[in-house]
PDB file of C-alpha atoms in Angstrom:
ATOM      1  CA  UNK U   1     105.768  94.216  88.056  1.00  0.00           C
ATOM      2  CA  UNK U   2     105.540  91.165  90.267  1.00  0.00           C
ATOM      3  CA  UNK U   3     102.868  88.623  89.317  1.00  0.00           C
ATOM      4  CA  UNK U   4     101.258  86.338  91.696  1.00  0.00           C
ATOM      5  CA  UNK U   5     103.089  83.365  90.277  1.00  0.00           C
ATOM      6  CA  UNK U   6     106.410  85.118  90.668  1.00  0.00           C
ATOM      7  CA  UNK U   7     105.572  86.172  94.166  1.00  0.00           C
ATOM      8  CA  UNK U   8     107.474  84.450  97.016  1.00  0.00           C
ATOM      9  CA  UNK U   9     105.448  82.200  99.068  1.00  0.00           C
ATOM     10  CA  UNK U  10     103.376  83.537 101.919  1.00  0.00           C
ATOM     11  CA  UNK U  11     103.683  82.491 105.355  1.00  0.00           C
ATOM     12  CA  UNK U  12     100.899  80.999 107.358  1.00  0.00           C
ATOM     13  CA  UNK U  13      99.985  82.452 110.843  1.00  0.00           C
ATOM     14  CA  UNK U  14     100.877  79.048 112.497  1.00  0.00           C
ATOM     15  CA  UNK U  15     104.379  78.874 110.662  1.00  0.00           C
ATOM     16  CA  UNK U  16     105.198  82.418 111.595  1.00  0.00           C
ATOM     17  CA  UNK U  17     104.137  81.879 115.296  1.00  0.00           C
ATOM     18  CA  UNK U  18     106.358  78.695 115.387  1.00  0.00           C
ATOM     19  CA  UNK U  19     109.403  80.643 113.956  1.00  0.00           C
ATOM     20  CA  UNK U  20     108.918  83.442 116.620  1.00  0.00           C
ATOM     21  CA  UNK U  21     108.580  80.947 119.505  1.00  0.00           C
ATOM     22  CA  UNK U  22     111.715  79.007 118.343  1.00  0.00           C
ATOM     23  CA  UNK U  23     113.560  82.258 118.323  1.00  0.00           C
ATOM     24  CA  UNK U  24     114.100  82.346 114.627  1.00  0.00           C
ATOM     25  CA  UNK U  25     111.520  85.010 113.985  1.00  0.00           C
ATOM     26  CA  UNK U  26     112.097  87.055 110.851  1.00  0.00           C
ATOM     27  CA  UNK U  27     111.808  90.793 110.847  1.00  0.00           C
ATOM     28  CA  UNK U  28     108.081  91.857 110.982  1.00  0.00           C
ATOM     29  CA  UNK U  29     107.109  95.128 109.100  1.00  0.00           C
ATOM     30  CA  UNK U  30     103.468  96.055 109.566  1.00  0.00           C
ATOM     31  CA  UNK U  31     102.482  98.385 106.731  1.00  0.00           C
ATOM     32  CA  UNK U  32      99.121  99.392 108.045  1.00  0.00           C
ATOM     33  CA  UNK U  33      98.567 102.921 109.058  1.00  0.00           C
ATOM     34  CA  UNK U  34      99.772 104.102 112.673  1.00  0.00           C
ATOM     35  CA  UNK U  35      96.183 104.117 113.921  1.00  0.00           C
ATOM     36  CA  UNK U  36      95.620 100.599 112.852  1.00  0.00           C
ATOM     37  CA  UNK U  37      98.966  99.445 114.217  1.00  0.00           C
ATOM     38  CA  UNK U  38      98.339 101.016 117.574  1.00  0.00           C
ATOM     39  CA  UNK U  39      94.862  99.218 117.813  1.00  0.00           C
ATOM     40  CA  UNK U  40      96.692  95.887 117.642  1.00  0.00           C
ATOM     41  CA  UNK U  41      99.900  94.424 116.108  1.00  0.00           C
ATOM     42  CA  UNK U  42     102.199  91.333 116.531  1.00  0.00           C
ATOM     43  CA  UNK U  43     104.612  91.611 119.279  1.00  0.00           C
ATOM     44  CA  UNK U  44     108.009  92.684 117.938  1.00  0.00           C
ATOM     45  CA  UNK U  45     106.477  94.032 114.632  1.00  0.00           C
ATOM     46  CA  UNK U  46     107.842  97.490 113.158  1.00  0.00           C
ATOM     47  CA  UNK U  47     105.176  99.881 111.925  1.00  0.00           C
ATOM     48  CA  UNK U  48     106.328 101.224 108.553  1.00  0.00           C
ATOM     49  CA  UNK U  49     103.161 102.392 106.913  1.00  0.00           C
ATOM     50  CA  UNK U  50     102.776 101.556 102.859  1.00  0.00           C
ATOM     51  CA  UNK U  51     103.396 105.091 101.895  1.00  0.00           C
ATOM     52  CA  UNK U  52     106.384 105.566 104.177  1.00  0.00           C
ATOM     53  CA  UNK U  53     107.789 102.242 103.130  1.00  0.00           C
ATOM     54  CA  UNK U  54     107.513 103.150  99.456  1.00  0.00           C
ATOM     55  CA  UNK U  55     109.167 106.469 100.109  1.00  0.00           C
ATOM     56  CA  UNK U  56     111.983 104.973 102.212  1.00  0.00           C
ATOM     57  CA  UNK U  57     112.461 101.644 100.644  1.00  0.00           C
ATOM     58  CA  UNK U  58     116.072 102.101  99.702  1.00  0.00           C
ATOM     59  CA  UNK U  59     116.901 103.318 103.240  1.00  0.00           C
ATOM     60  CA  UNK U  60     115.026 100.352 104.712  1.00  0.00           C
ATOM     61  CA  UNK U  61     116.621  97.881 102.373  1.00  0.00           C
ATOM     62  CA  UNK U  62     120.153  98.699 103.764  1.00  0.00           C
ATOM     63  CA  UNK U  63     118.840  97.512 107.196  1.00  0.00           C
ATOM     64  CA  UNK U  64     116.822  94.490 106.105  1.00  0.00           C
ATOM     65  CA  UNK U  65     119.440  91.872 105.302  1.00  0.00           C
ATOM     66  CA  UNK U  66     117.475  88.902 106.804  1.00  0.00           C
ATOM     67  CA  UNK U  67     114.085  87.424 106.122  1.00  0.00           C
ATOM     68  CA  UNK U  68     111.263  89.957 106.302  1.00  0.00           C
ATOM     69  CA  UNK U  69     107.592  89.196 106.726  1.00  0.00           C
ATOM     70  CA  UNK U  70     105.154  91.879 105.715  1.00  0.00           C
ATOM     71  CA  UNK U  71     101.866  92.427 107.515  1.00  0.00           C
ATOM     72  CA  UNK U  72      98.696  94.306 106.909  1.00  0.00           C
ATOM     73  CA  UNK U  73      95.108  93.750 107.689  1.00  0.00           C
ATOM     74  CA  UNK U  74      94.361  90.970 105.071  1.00  0.00           C
ATOM     75  CA  UNK U  75      97.397  90.894 102.701  1.00  0.00           C
ATOM     76  CA  UNK U  76      96.673  93.229  99.948  1.00  0.00           C
ATOM     77  CA  UNK U  77      98.852  96.143 101.281  1.00  0.00           C
ATOM     78  CA  UNK U  78     101.605  93.758 102.395  1.00  0.00           C
ATOM     79  CA  UNK U  79     101.648  92.539  98.792  1.00  0.00           C
ATOM     80  CA  UNK U  80     102.088  96.074  97.478  1.00  0.00           C
ATOM     81  CA  UNK U  81     105.005  96.557  99.952  1.00  0.00           C
ATOM     82  CA  UNK U  82     106.474  93.287  98.896  1.00  0.00           C
ATOM     83  CA  UNK U  83     106.444  94.504  95.359  1.00  0.00           C
ATOM     84  CA  UNK U  84     107.989  97.851  96.275  1.00  0.00           C
ATOM     85  CA  UNK U  85     110.821  96.412  98.371  1.00  0.00           C
ATOM     86  CA  UNK U  86     111.471  93.606  95.742  1.00  0.00           C
ATOM     87  CA  UNK U  87     111.950  96.381  93.095  1.00  0.00           C
ATOM     88  CA  UNK U  88     114.506  98.040  95.611  1.00  0.00           C
ATOM     89  CA  UNK U  89     116.403  94.709  95.451  1.00  0.00           C
ATOM     90  CA  UNK U  90     115.413  93.007  98.689  1.00  0.00           C
ATOM     91  CA  UNK U  91     115.101  89.459  98.078  1.00  0.00           C
ATOM     92  CA  UNK U  92     113.968  87.656 101.373  1.00  0.00           C
ATOM     93  CA  UNK U  93     110.352  88.850 101.525  1.00  0.00           C
ATOM     94  CA  UNK U  94     107.129  86.953 102.554  1.00  0.00           C
ATOM     95  CA  UNK U  95     103.753  88.138 103.152  1.00  0.00           C
ATOM     96  CA  UNK U  96     101.725  86.940 106.176  1.00  0.00           C
ATOM     97  CA  UNK U  97      98.861  84.934 104.566  1.00  0.00           C
ATOM     98  CA  UNK U  98      95.568  86.622 105.555  1.00  0.00           C
ATOM     99  CA  UNK U  99      97.353  89.354 107.599  1.00  0.00           C
ATOM    100  CA  UNK U 100      96.318  90.366 111.019  1.00  0.00           C
ATOM    101  CA  UNK U 101      92.865  89.009 110.438  1.00  0.00           C
ATOM    102  CA  UNK U 102      94.216  85.439 110.101  1.00  0.00           C
ATOM    103  CA  UNK U 103      96.741  85.924 112.881  1.00  0.00           C
ATOM    104  CA  UNK U 104      94.071  86.936 115.356  1.00  0.00           C
ATOM    105  CA  UNK U 105      91.729  84.197 114.032  1.00  0.00           C
ATOM    106  CA  UNK U 106      94.508  81.803 114.964  1.00  0.00           C
ATOM    107  CA  UNK U 107      94.695  82.976 118.560  1.00  0.00           C
ATOM    108  CA  UNK U 108      98.187  84.241 118.098  1.00  0.00           C
ATOM    109  CA  UNK U 109      99.457  86.950 120.481  1.00  0.00           C
ATOM    110  CA  UNK U 110      98.609  90.593 119.786  1.00  0.00           C
ATOM    111  CA  UNK U 111      99.755  93.689 121.518  1.00  0.00           C
ATOM    112  CA  UNK U 112      96.496  95.642 122.071  1.00  0.00           C
ATOM    113  CA  UNK U 113      95.779  99.571 122.178  1.00  0.00           C
ATOM    114  CA  UNK U 114      92.893 101.697 121.961  1.00  0.00           C
ATOM    115  CA  UNK U 115      89.917 100.073 119.770  1.00  0.00           C
ATOM    116  CA  UNK U 116      89.111 101.631 116.523  1.00  0.00           C
ATOM    117  CA  UNK U 117      87.357 100.669 113.168  1.00  0.00           C
ATOM    118  CA  UNK U 118      89.768  98.993 110.773  1.00  0.00           C
ATOM    119  CA  UNK U 119      90.245 100.596 107.321  1.00  0.00           C
ATOM    120  CA  UNK U 120      87.862  98.136 105.373  1.00  0.00           C
ATOM    121  CA  UNK U 121      85.003  98.764 107.817  1.00  0.00           C
ATOM    122  CA  UNK U 122      85.342 102.545 107.294  1.00  0.00           C
ATOM    123  CA  UNK U 123      85.303 102.146 103.639  1.00  0.00           C
ATOM    124  CA  UNK U 124      82.226 100.150 103.747  1.00  0.00           C
ATOM    125  CA  UNK U 125      80.511 102.707 105.998  1.00  0.00           C
ATOM    126  CA  UNK U 126      81.451 105.630 103.683  1.00  0.00           C
ATOM    127  CA  UNK U 127      80.676 103.810 100.418  1.00  0.00           C
ATOM    128  CA  UNK U 128      77.376 102.331 101.747  1.00  0.00           C
ATOM    129  CA  UNK U 129      76.286 105.629 103.219  1.00  0.00           C
ATOM    130  CA  UNK U 130      76.853 107.505 100.030  1.00  0.00           C
ATOM    131  CA  UNK U 131      75.060 104.845  97.882  1.00  0.00           C
ATOM    132  CA  UNK U 132      72.242 104.796 100.321  1.00  0.00           C
ATOM    133  CA  UNK U 133      71.767 108.628 100.552  1.00  0.00           C
ATOM    134  CA  UNK U 134      72.111 109.187  96.899  1.00  0.00           C
ATOM    135  CA  UNK U 135      69.659 106.436  96.267  1.00  0.00           C
ATOM    136  CA  UNK U 136      67.060 108.224  98.506  1.00  0.00           C
ATOM    137  CA  UNK U 137      67.978 111.645  97.078  1.00  0.00           C
ATOM    138  CA  UNK U 138      67.488 110.315  93.573  1.00  0.00           C
ATOM    139  CA  UNK U 139      63.823 110.036  94.290  1.00  0.00           C
ATOM    140  CA  UNK U 140      63.761 113.735  94.746  1.00  0.00           C
ATOM    141  CA  UNK U 141      66.801 115.100  92.901  1.00  0.00           C
ATOM    142  CA  UNK U 142      66.973 113.708  89.248  1.00  0.00           C
ATOM    143  CA  UNK U 143      70.513 112.213  88.606  1.00  0.00           C
ATOM    144  CA  UNK U 144      71.670 112.031  92.270  1.00  0.00           C
ATOM    145  CA  UNK U 145      71.697 108.305  91.980  1.00  0.00           C
ATOM    146  CA  UNK U 146      74.601 108.609  89.685  1.00  0.00           C
ATOM    147  CA  UNK U 147      76.876 109.331  92.510  1.00  0.00           C
ATOM    148  CA  UNK U 148      76.132 105.978  93.831  1.00  0.00           C
ATOM    149  CA  UNK U 149      76.858 104.566  90.494  1.00  0.00           C
ATOM    150  CA  UNK U 150      80.163 106.196  90.608  1.00  0.00           C
ATOM    151  CA  UNK U 151      80.948 104.724  94.030  1.00  0.00           C
ATOM    152  CA  UNK U 152      79.933 101.237  92.803  1.00  0.00           C
ATOM    153  CA  UNK U 153      82.388 101.652  89.869  1.00  0.00           C
ATOM    154  CA  UNK U 154      85.068 102.862  92.109  1.00  0.00           C
ATOM    155  CA  UNK U 155      84.560  99.754  94.335  1.00  0.00           C
ATOM    156  CA  UNK U 156      84.525  97.503  91.365  1.00  0.00           C
ATOM    157  CA  UNK U 157      87.858  98.951  90.097  1.00  0.00           C
ATOM    158  CA  UNK U 158      89.197  98.669  93.745  1.00  0.00           C
ATOM    159  CA  UNK U 159      88.453  94.933  93.722  1.00  0.00           C
ATOM    160  CA  UNK U 160      89.790  94.370  90.116  1.00  0.00           C
ATOM    161  CA  UNK U 161      93.114  96.333  90.764  1.00  0.00           C
ATOM    162  CA  UNK U 162      93.539  95.251  94.513  1.00  0.00           C
ATOM    163  CA  UNK U 163      93.755  98.982  95.399  1.00  0.00           C
ATOM    164  CA  UNK U 164      91.344 101.390  97.101  1.00  0.00           C
ATOM    165  CA  UNK U 165      91.426 105.080  96.558  1.00  0.00           C
ATOM    166  CA  UNK U 166      88.714 105.580  99.263  1.00  0.00           C
ATOM    167  CA  UNK U 167      90.843 103.672 101.755  1.00  0.00           C
ATOM    168  CA  UNK U 168      93.910 105.626 100.872  1.00  0.00           C
ATOM    169  CA  UNK U 169      91.961 108.952 101.409  1.00  0.00           C
ATOM    170  CA  UNK U 170      90.639 107.656 104.748  1.00  0.00           C
ATOM    171  CA  UNK U 171      94.036 106.605 105.744  1.00  0.00           C
ATOM    172  CA  UNK U 172      95.043 110.242 105.765  1.00  0.00           C
ATOM    173  CA  UNK U 173      92.595 111.327 108.325  1.00  0.00           C
ATOM    174  CA  UNK U 174      93.788 112.127 111.760  1.00  0.00           C
ATOM    175  CA  UNK U 175      91.626 109.209 113.166  1.00  0.00           C
ATOM    176  CA  UNK U 176      93.744 106.679 111.237  1.00  0.00           C
ATOM    177  CA  UNK U 177      97.119 108.423 111.266  1.00  0.00           C
ATOM    178  CA  UNK U 178      97.914 108.004 114.921  1.00  0.00           C
ATOM    179  CA  UNK U 179     101.407 109.328 115.782  1.00  0.00           C
ATOM    180  CA  UNK U 180     103.648 109.864 112.716  1.00  0.00           C
ATOM    181  CA  UNK U 181     106.308 107.118 112.026  1.00  0.00           C
ATOM    182  CA  UNK U 182     109.746 108.430 112.220  1.00  0.00           C
ATOM    183  CA  UNK U 183     111.680 106.538 109.692  1.00  0.00           C
ATOM    184  CA  UNK U 184     115.001 107.331 111.475  1.00  0.00           C
ATOM    185  CA  UNK U 185     113.720 105.616 114.615  1.00  0.00           C
ATOM    186  CA  UNK U 186     112.613 102.590 112.656  1.00  0.00           C
ATOM    187  CA  UNK U 187     115.815 102.395 111.011  1.00  0.00           C
ATOM    188  CA  UNK U 188     117.805 102.786 114.109  1.00  0.00           C
ATOM    189  CA  UNK U 189     115.688 100.000 115.766  1.00  0.00           C
ATOM    190  CA  UNK U 190     116.259  97.790 112.797  1.00  0.00           C
ATOM    191  CA  UNK U 191     120.084  98.409 112.992  1.00  0.00           C
ATOM    192  CA  UNK U 192     120.138  97.784 116.818  1.00  0.00           C
ATOM    193  CA  UNK U 193     118.287  94.578 116.981  1.00  0.00           C
ATOM    194  CA  UNK U 194     120.396  91.732 117.968  1.00  0.00           C
TER     195      UNK U 194
END
């Protein structure tokens, strides 16, 4: 397992932007869901959702022989993708510091699509709603508040483990999926890039 100390250094939005503008840009793999990617992504990025990347990492490795920058919303999923690709033997990996949130805050270019709520906002809505409703229901139904307690425990675990089961479940909804990523198309694009 990769530790934070063993991880390769991240790349700031400013440093990545300079590399791209100078024509020395690395391959950009955006590991968010297809829906998130369609909402906004860095020009030239390839969308390979984290689950797809994990499943096809050996196949991707064969076509990623240069520097690769992994991108997600804030950096957590990109760090998981980095670990998966490193385990497959890919050495030239970096994570975009702060993810798309930092990229957009830096005023860097973004290809925009239809607006939608990002995954973190959806998780906050669902978790907050469950806690609120079970708290209110607990006044009338003894023990209902324990559901909210379970949600709180899940969110605490998500923070400590840097994973989010609720986010993973929400990513499977049609709203978040967008068109299915065809790994053969991604590999062909990677292979054909000059």
